[in-house]
Amino acid sequence: MNEEFSNINWYPGHMTKTRRMMEADLKLVDAVCEIIDARIPISSRNPDIDAICGTKPRMVILNRIDMADPVRTRAWADRFKARGFSVIQTDCKNRKGITDFSPALNRLLAEKRRRYAEKGMAGKPLKAMVVGIPNVGKSTFINQVAGRKGAKAENRPGVTRGKQWVTVDQGLLLLDTPGILWPKFEDPEVGLRLAWTGAIKDDILDLETLSSRLMAQLWQDYPQAIRERYKLEPEDEAAALDGMCSDSPTARGYALMEQAARKRGFLLSGGVLDTERMAKVLLEEYRSCKLGRFTLEPVEG
Ligand code: G4P
């Protein structure tokens, strides 16, 4: 990933610059393929994308399906299809779903190709670009579509030299440089989810609060996985919550983390529970899918 853009603080100036560059690239393409993280399909999108793309035909690429809850991934795919997007599901780590891209793009652009044919331009190539927030898998996806092994696709905004195109299929080209969208986390819940998945740095919150909130969320959505991994019994849960302000997800999650730390034997001198260590372990085990494959944003409505 391009260092400048992965570690950037998204000040308004950066956003404006990035948006202008993307708008310039958009003029060159017939379709926009937006990569989102299947684990957090709402928070990994930038809602401004609809305004930026206007009426261009759109595809949603639900990536990292190897890390997401398959049932929820299917529900999200259906939801995006119902909204008029072409949808594919990919696991770029294991090259799954990549071959669905070209047929889906061809279907998405069939009308445009027909119009070209009517005008006697049947051979004119159709063009698309990939967009998404940092770290969502844009570069890996482009490399795989291009059949490349190395990291040649660059997250390199603001290219003024000639554009590089990757051939996806006969008459279908993909811009080699993805459009980078900035993560939008004015909503603290969105910020939390982006930090849990590692899309933004952990330091939006102190580690124990970040992890407590994750614990509370997992306990709500996937209690069985937490019970099994940390050997928490229903009575542990009751004990953890005894006397707690159960309306506070941070307090609930922290209490559960204390129980988990006890079960794991994470103790400091004097028998004090090492909740900081537990917080790190929980985040690491969530991110590496040792706890399971979770989607923390269900389809609603
Ligand atoms: P970006 O261009 O959108 O910034 O993302 P990039 O392709 O650089 O991918 C970021 C990280 O996510 C990479 O891991 C990449 O391998 C991983 N990744 C991409 N797609 C998937 C997927 O579908 N499933 C999983 N599990 N991981 C995915 P990295 O550790 O930064 O690099 P690497 O050593 O794996 O190449």
Short mmCIF file of C-alpha atoms and ligand atoms in Angstrom, two decimals:
data_model
loop_
_atom_site.label_atom_id
_atom_site.label_comp_id
_atom_site.label_asym_id
_atom_site.label_seq_id
_atom_site.Cartn_x
_atom_site.Cartn_y
_atom_site.Cartn_z
CA MET A 1 0.00 0.00 0.00
CA ASN A 2 1.17 3.53 -0.66
CA GLU A 3 2.61 4.75 2.61
CA GLU A 4 1.52 8.31 2.11
CA PHE A 5 -2.08 7.30 1.80
CA SER A 6 -2.18 4.42 4.28
CA ASN A 7 -0.92 6.45 7.19
CA ILE A 8 -2.53 9.68 6.26
CA ASN A 9 -4.71 11.68 8.52
CA TRP A 10 -7.63 12.53 6.30
CA TYR A 11 -7.72 16.27 6.62
CA PRO A 12 -10.19 18.12 4.40
CA GLY A 13 -7.36 19.13 2.07
CA HIS A 14 -6.38 15.52 1.45
CA MET A 15 -9.97 14.55 0.84
CA THR A 16 -10.47 17.33 -1.67
CA LYS A 17 -7.28 16.43 -3.50
CA THR A 18 -8.13 12.72 -3.60
CA ARG A 19 -11.68 13.41 -4.71
CA ARG A 20 -10.51 15.64 -7.58
CA MET A 21 -8.09 12.97 -8.77
CA MET A 22 -10.79 10.36 -8.68
CA GLU A 23 -13.23 12.58 -10.51
CA ALA A 24 -10.64 13.05 -13.25
CA ASP A 25 -10.17 9.27 -13.56
CA LEU A 26 -13.92 8.74 -13.56
CA LYS A 27 -14.21 10.67 -16.79
CA LEU A 28 -12.13 7.93 -18.45
CA VAL A 29 -14.23 4.96 -17.41
CA ASP A 30 -17.63 3.40 -18.11
CA ALA A 31 -18.08 1.65 -14.76
CA VAL A 32 -16.93 1.88 -11.14
CA CYS A 33 -16.07 -1.23 -9.13
CA GLU A 34 -16.12 -0.49 -5.43
CA ILE A 35 -14.29 -2.89 -3.12
CA ILE A 36 -15.70 -3.18 0.37
CA ASP A 37 -14.75 -5.27 3.38
CA ALA A 38 -17.35 -8.03 3.80
CA ARG A 39 -16.77 -7.95 7.58
CA ILE A 40 -18.02 -4.37 7.82
CA PRO A 41 -19.98 -3.62 4.63
CA ILE A 42 -21.32 -0.30 5.92
CA SER A 43 -18.28 1.16 7.65
CA SER A 44 -15.85 0.21 4.87
CA ARG A 45 -17.80 2.32 2.37
CA ASN A 46 -17.52 6.02 1.98
CA PRO A 47 -21.07 7.28 1.56
CA ASP A 48 -19.86 10.11 -0.69
CA ILE A 49 -19.14 7.54 -3.41
CA ASP A 50 -22.69 7.75 -4.76
CA ALA A 51 -22.40 11.47 -5.32
CA ILE A 52 -18.92 11.10 -6.81
CA CYS A 53 -19.97 8.39 -9.29
CA GLY A 54 -23.21 9.98 -10.46
CA THR A 55 -24.99 7.64 -12.86
CA LYS A 56 -22.06 5.40 -13.83
CA PRO A 57 -22.85 1.68 -13.78
CA ARG A 58 -21.60 0.28 -10.48
CA MET A 59 -20.25 -2.95 -9.10
CA VAL A 60 -19.74 -3.89 -5.47
CA ILE A 61 -16.92 -6.33 -4.74
CA LEU A 62 -17.44 -7.89 -1.33
CA ASN A 63 -13.84 -8.78 -0.48
CA ARG A 64 -12.31 -10.73 2.43
CA ILE A 65 -15.16 -13.21 2.38
CA ASP A 66 -12.72 -15.70 3.91
CA MET A 67 -12.90 -13.62 7.10
CA ALA A 68 -16.62 -12.79 7.09
CA ASP A 69 -19.77 -14.63 8.16
CA PRO A 70 -20.96 -16.46 5.00
CA VAL A 71 -24.65 -16.12 5.87
CA ARG A 72 -24.36 -12.38 6.35
CA THR A 73 -22.20 -12.05 3.22
CA ARG A 74 -24.97 -13.64 1.14
CA ALA A 75 -27.53 -11.31 2.71
CA TRP A 76 -25.34 -8.30 1.88
CA ALA A 77 -24.83 -9.47 -1.68
CA ASP A 78 -28.62 -9.70 -2.09
CA ARG A 79 -29.07 -6.27 -0.54
CA PHE A 80 -26.62 -4.61 -2.93
CA LYS A 81 -28.14 -6.42 -5.92
CA ALA A 82 -31.58 -5.18 -4.89
CA ARG A 83 -30.15 -1.65 -4.97
CA GLY A 84 -29.09 -2.11 -8.58
CA PHE A 85 -25.40 -2.93 -8.13
CA SER A 86 -23.67 -5.76 -9.87
CA VAL A 87 -22.14 -7.83 -7.05
CA ILE A 88 -19.30 -10.31 -6.78
CA GLN A 89 -17.77 -11.93 -3.71
CA THR A 90 -14.01 -12.37 -3.48
CA ASP A 91 -11.27 -13.72 -1.29
CA CYS A 92 -8.19 -12.17 -2.82
CA LYS A 93 -5.91 -13.96 -0.37
CA ASN A 94 -6.87 -17.30 -1.90
CA ARG A 95 -7.82 -16.06 -5.36
CA LYS A 96 -11.48 -16.92 -4.97
CA GLY A 97 -14.19 -15.21 -6.98
CA ILE A 98 -11.72 -13.40 -9.26
CA THR A 99 -12.97 -15.17 -12.39
CA ASP A 100 -16.49 -13.86 -11.70
CA PHE A 101 -15.28 -10.33 -12.32
CA SER A 102 -15.12 -10.30 -16.10
CA PRO A 103 -18.53 -11.91 -16.76
CA ALA A 104 -20.14 -9.60 -14.19
CA LEU A 105 -18.51 -6.54 -15.74
CA ASN A 106 -19.60 -7.64 -19.20
CA ARG A 107 -23.20 -7.97 -18.00
CA LEU A 108 -23.03 -4.59 -16.28
CA LEU A 109 -21.83 -2.94 -19.48
CA ALA A 110 -23.94 -4.93 -21.98
CA GLU A 111 -26.20 -1.98 -22.73
CA LYS A 112 -23.25 0.30 -23.42
CA ARG A 113 -21.66 -2.27 -25.70
CA ARG A 114 -24.93 -2.62 -27.61
CA ARG A 115 -25.08 1.16 -28.11
CA TYR A 116 -21.51 1.19 -29.38
CA ALA A 117 -22.38 -1.59 -31.83
CA GLU A 118 -25.36 0.39 -33.12
CA LYS A 119 -23.03 3.31 -33.79
CA GLY A 120 -20.59 1.07 -35.65
CA MET A 121 -18.06 1.06 -32.78
CA ALA A 122 -18.41 -2.58 -31.78
CA GLY A 123 -14.67 -2.98 -31.14
CA LYS A 124 -14.31 0.01 -28.82
CA PRO A 125 -13.01 -1.23 -25.45
CA LEU A 126 -15.04 -0.60 -22.34
CA LYS A 127 -13.22 0.66 -19.28
CA ALA A 128 -13.65 0.36 -15.54
CA MET A 129 -11.84 1.45 -12.38
CA VAL A 130 -11.50 0.05 -8.87
CA VAL A 131 -12.13 2.27 -5.87
CA GLY A 132 -12.17 1.73 -2.11
CA ILE A 133 -10.85 2.85 1.24
CA PRO A 134 -7.21 2.03 2.15
CA ASN A 135 -6.31 -1.57 2.96
CA VAL A 136 -9.52 -3.07 1.58
CA GLY A 137 -7.65 -5.12 -1.04
CA LYS A 138 -7.68 -2.88 -4.14
CA SER A 139 -4.10 -3.49 -5.16
CA THR A 140 -4.28 -7.25 -4.55
CA PHE A 141 -7.50 -7.44 -6.56
CA ILE A 142 -6.05 -5.56 -9.53
CA ASN A 143 -2.94 -7.76 -9.47
CA GLN A 144 -5.07 -10.88 -9.52
CA VAL A 145 -7.31 -9.65 -12.31
CA ALA A 146 -4.14 -8.82 -14.23
CA GLY A 147 -2.66 -12.23 -13.43
CA ARG A 148 0.34 -10.64 -11.72
CA LYS A 149 2.11 -12.02 -8.69
CA GLY A 150 4.03 -9.00 -7.49
CA ALA A 151 2.75 -5.75 -6.14
CA LYS A 152 2.80 -3.82 -9.37
CA ALA A 153 -0.58 -2.18 -9.06
CA GLU A 154 0.12 0.96 -7.15
CA ASN A 155 -2.13 2.98 -4.97
CA ARG A 156 -0.72 5.95 -6.71
CA PRO A 157 -3.06 8.86 -6.85
CA GLY A 158 -2.64 11.84 -9.09
CA VAL A 159 -1.03 10.17 -12.04
CA THR A 160 -0.40 12.70 -14.71
CA ARG A 161 1.54 10.42 -17.01
CA GLY A 162 -0.20 8.12 -19.48
CA LYS A 163 -2.73 5.84 -17.86
CA GLN A 164 -1.92 2.17 -17.54
CA TRP A 165 -4.70 -0.27 -18.31
CA VAL A 166 -5.01 -3.94 -17.47
CA THR A 167 -6.85 -6.20 -19.90
CA VAL A 168 -9.61 -8.01 -18.06
CA ASP A 169 -11.13 -9.68 -21.07
CA GLN A 170 -11.48 -9.04 -24.74
CA GLY A 171 -12.72 -5.46 -25.03
CA LEU A 172 -12.65 -4.84 -21.27
CA LEU A 173 -9.97 -2.73 -19.62
CA LEU A 174 -9.33 -1.88 -15.98
CA LEU A 175 -7.44 1.18 -14.84
CA ASP A 176 -4.24 -0.04 -13.18
CA THR A 177 -4.42 2.60 -10.46
CA PRO A 178 -7.26 2.34 -7.95
CA GLY A 179 -9.17 5.32 -6.67
CA ILE A 180 -8.62 5.79 -2.96
CA LEU A 181 -11.61 6.76 -0.89
CA TRP A 182 -11.07 8.15 2.57
CA PRO A 183 -12.65 6.30 5.47
CA LYS A 184 -15.42 8.40 6.92
CA PHE A 185 -15.69 7.98 10.65
CA GLU A 186 -17.39 10.97 12.12
CA ASP A 187 -19.76 8.40 13.60
CA PRO A 188 -17.84 6.85 16.53
CA GLU A 189 -19.39 3.43 15.84
CA VAL A 190 -17.94 3.48 12.33
CA GLY A 191 -14.55 4.47 13.77
CA LEU A 192 -14.68 1.54 16.18
CA ARG A 193 -15.39 -0.99 13.46
CA LEU A 194 -12.64 0.36 11.22
CA ALA A 195 -10.19 0.15 14.13
CA TRP A 196 -11.27 -3.41 15.05
CA THR A 197 -10.57 -4.64 11.53
CA GLY A 198 -7.30 -2.71 11.37
CA ALA A 199 -8.45 -0.37 8.59
CA ILE A 200 -7.47 2.62 10.71
CA LYS A 201 -4.97 2.85 13.51
CA ASP A 202 -5.90 1.55 16.96
CA ASP A 203 -5.19 4.84 18.60
CA ILE A 204 -8.63 6.40 18.07
CA LEU A 205 -9.30 4.98 21.54
CA ASP A 206 -7.22 3.47 24.31
CA LEU A 207 -6.63 -0.21 23.67
CA GLU A 208 -8.70 -1.56 26.54
CA THR A 209 -11.74 0.50 25.59
CA LEU A 210 -11.41 -0.52 21.94
CA SER A 211 -11.18 -4.15 22.92
CA SER A 212 -13.96 -3.93 25.51
CA ARG A 213 -16.29 -2.60 22.85
CA LEU A 214 -15.26 -5.43 20.53
CA MET A 215 -15.93 -7.97 23.26
CA ALA A 216 -19.39 -6.50 23.88
CA GLN A 217 -20.19 -6.56 20.17
CA LEU A 218 -18.99 -10.16 19.73
CA TRP A 219 -20.87 -11.23 22.83
CA GLN A 220 -24.03 -9.75 21.37
CA ASP A 221 -23.61 -11.15 17.84
CA TYR A 222 -21.61 -14.35 18.30
CA PRO A 223 -21.81 -15.38 21.99
CA GLN A 224 -21.09 -19.05 21.32
CA ALA A 225 -17.72 -18.29 19.76
CA ILE A 226 -16.68 -16.23 22.79
CA ARG A 227 -17.91 -18.89 25.21
CA GLU A 228 -15.91 -21.55 23.44
CA ARG A 229 -12.70 -19.62 22.93
CA TYR A 230 -12.44 -18.09 26.39
CA LYS A 231 -14.22 -20.86 28.27
CA LEU A 232 -16.79 -18.46 29.59
CA GLU A 233 -19.78 -20.12 31.23
CA PRO A 234 -23.18 -18.50 31.65
CA GLU A 235 -22.42 -18.04 35.38
CA ASP A 236 -19.21 -16.19 34.47
CA GLU A 237 -21.28 -13.86 32.41
CA ALA A 238 -23.70 -13.30 35.27
CA ALA A 239 -20.80 -12.71 37.67
CA ALA A 240 -19.16 -10.37 35.19
CA LEU A 241 -22.27 -8.32 34.88
CA ASP A 242 -23.19 -8.35 38.55
CA GLY A 243 -23.60 -4.80 39.74
CA MET A 244 -22.66 -3.47 36.30
CA CYS A 245 -24.35 -0.71 34.48
CA SER A 246 -25.44 -3.16 31.77
CA ASP A 247 -26.46 -0.31 29.46
CA SER A 248 -22.82 0.49 28.88
CA PRO A 249 -21.22 -1.72 26.24
CA THR A 250 -17.77 -0.67 27.42
CA ALA A 251 -18.51 -1.77 30.99
CA ARG A 252 -20.10 -5.03 29.81
CA GLY A 253 -17.20 -5.80 27.50
CA TYR A 254 -14.61 -4.92 30.13
CA ALA A 255 -16.26 -7.21 32.67
CA LEU A 256 -16.23 -10.06 30.16
CA MET A 257 -12.60 -9.34 29.35
CA GLU A 258 -11.76 -9.62 33.03
CA GLN A 259 -13.41 -13.04 33.13
CA ALA A 260 -11.54 -14.12 30.02
CA ALA A 261 -8.24 -12.86 31.48
CA ARG A 262 -8.93 -14.89 34.62
CA LYS A 263 -9.61 -18.05 32.57
CA ARG A 264 -6.42 -17.55 30.61
CA GLY A 265 -4.42 -16.92 33.76
CA PHE A 266 -3.35 -13.43 32.70
CA LEU A 267 -2.24 -12.12 36.08
CA LEU A 268 0.13 -9.38 37.15
CA SER A 269 2.03 -9.45 40.41
CA GLY A 270 -0.30 -9.29 43.36
CA GLY A 271 -2.93 -11.28 41.47
CA VAL A 272 -4.18 -8.27 39.53
CA LEU A 273 -5.81 -9.23 36.23
CA ASP A 274 -3.78 -8.23 33.19
CA THR A 275 -6.64 -6.82 31.16
CA GLU A 276 -4.27 -4.95 28.85
CA ARG A 277 -2.77 -8.24 27.72
CA MET A 278 -6.26 -9.68 27.28
CA ALA A 279 -7.27 -6.64 25.23
CA LYS A 280 -4.35 -7.23 22.85
CA VAL A 281 -5.09 -10.95 22.63
CA LEU A 282 -8.76 -10.36 21.83
CA LEU A 283 -7.96 -7.90 19.05
CA GLU A 284 -5.31 -10.19 17.59
CA GLU A 285 -7.54 -13.25 17.75
CA TYR A 286 -10.43 -11.39 16.17
CA ARG A 287 -8.28 -10.00 13.35
CA SER A 288 -6.67 -13.34 12.58
CA CYS A 289 -10.10 -15.08 12.63
CA LYS A 290 -9.05 -17.41 15.45
CA LEU A 291 -12.44 -16.70 17.00
CA GLY A 292 -14.33 -17.37 13.80
CA ARG A 293 -15.60 -15.57 10.72
CA PHE A 294 -17.70 -12.64 11.75
CA THR A 295 -19.60 -9.83 10.09
CA LEU A 296 -20.23 -7.11 12.59
CA GLU A 297 -22.81 -5.25 10.52
CA PRO A 298 -25.91 -7.29 9.73
CA VAL A 299 -28.31 -6.37 6.96
CA GLU A 300 -31.11 -4.43 8.54
CA GLY A 301 -34.72 -3.91 7.54
P1 G4P B 1 -5.33 -1.66 -0.73
O1 G4P B 1 -4.69 -1.71 -2.08
O2 G4P B 1 -6.81 -1.50 -0.80
O3 G4P B 1 -4.72 -0.68 0.21
O4 G4P B 1 -5.12 -3.10 -0.06
P2 G4P B 1 -4.04 -4.23 -0.41
O5 G4P B 1 -4.36 -4.85 -1.73
O6 G4P B 1 -2.67 -3.67 -0.20
O7 G4P B 1 -4.38 -5.31 0.70
C1 G4P B 1 -4.17 -5.05 2.06
C2 G4P B 1 -3.95 -6.36 2.80
O8 G4P B 1 -5.15 -7.15 2.74
C3 G4P B 1 -2.86 -7.25 2.22
O9 G4P B 1 -2.26 -7.93 3.29
C4 G4P B 1 -3.63 -8.27 1.39
O10 G4P B 1 -2.93 -9.47 1.22
C5 G4P B 1 -4.85 -8.46 2.27
N1 G4P B 1 -6.04 -8.93 1.54
C6 G4P B 1 -6.55 -8.43 0.41
N2 G4P B 1 -7.65 -9.12 0.07
C7 G4P B 1 -7.83 -10.08 1.00
C8 G4P B 1 -8.82 -11.12 1.19
O11 G4P B 1 -9.78 -11.30 0.42
N3 G4P B 1 -8.68 -11.90 2.31
C9 G4P B 1 -7.66 -11.72 3.18
N4 G4P B 1 -7.62 -12.54 4.23
N5 G4P B 1 -6.72 -10.76 3.03
C10 G4P B 1 -6.81 -9.95 1.95
P3 G4P B 1 -0.86 -7.50 3.87
O12 G4P B 1 -0.65 -8.31 5.09
O13 G4P B 1 -0.79 -6.01 3.99
O14 G4P B 1 0.11 -7.91 2.75
P4 G4P B 1 0.44 -9.38 2.22
O15 G4P B 1 1.72 -9.70 2.89
O16 G4P B 1 -0.66 -10.33 2.59
O17 G4P B 1 0.54 -9.19 0.74
#
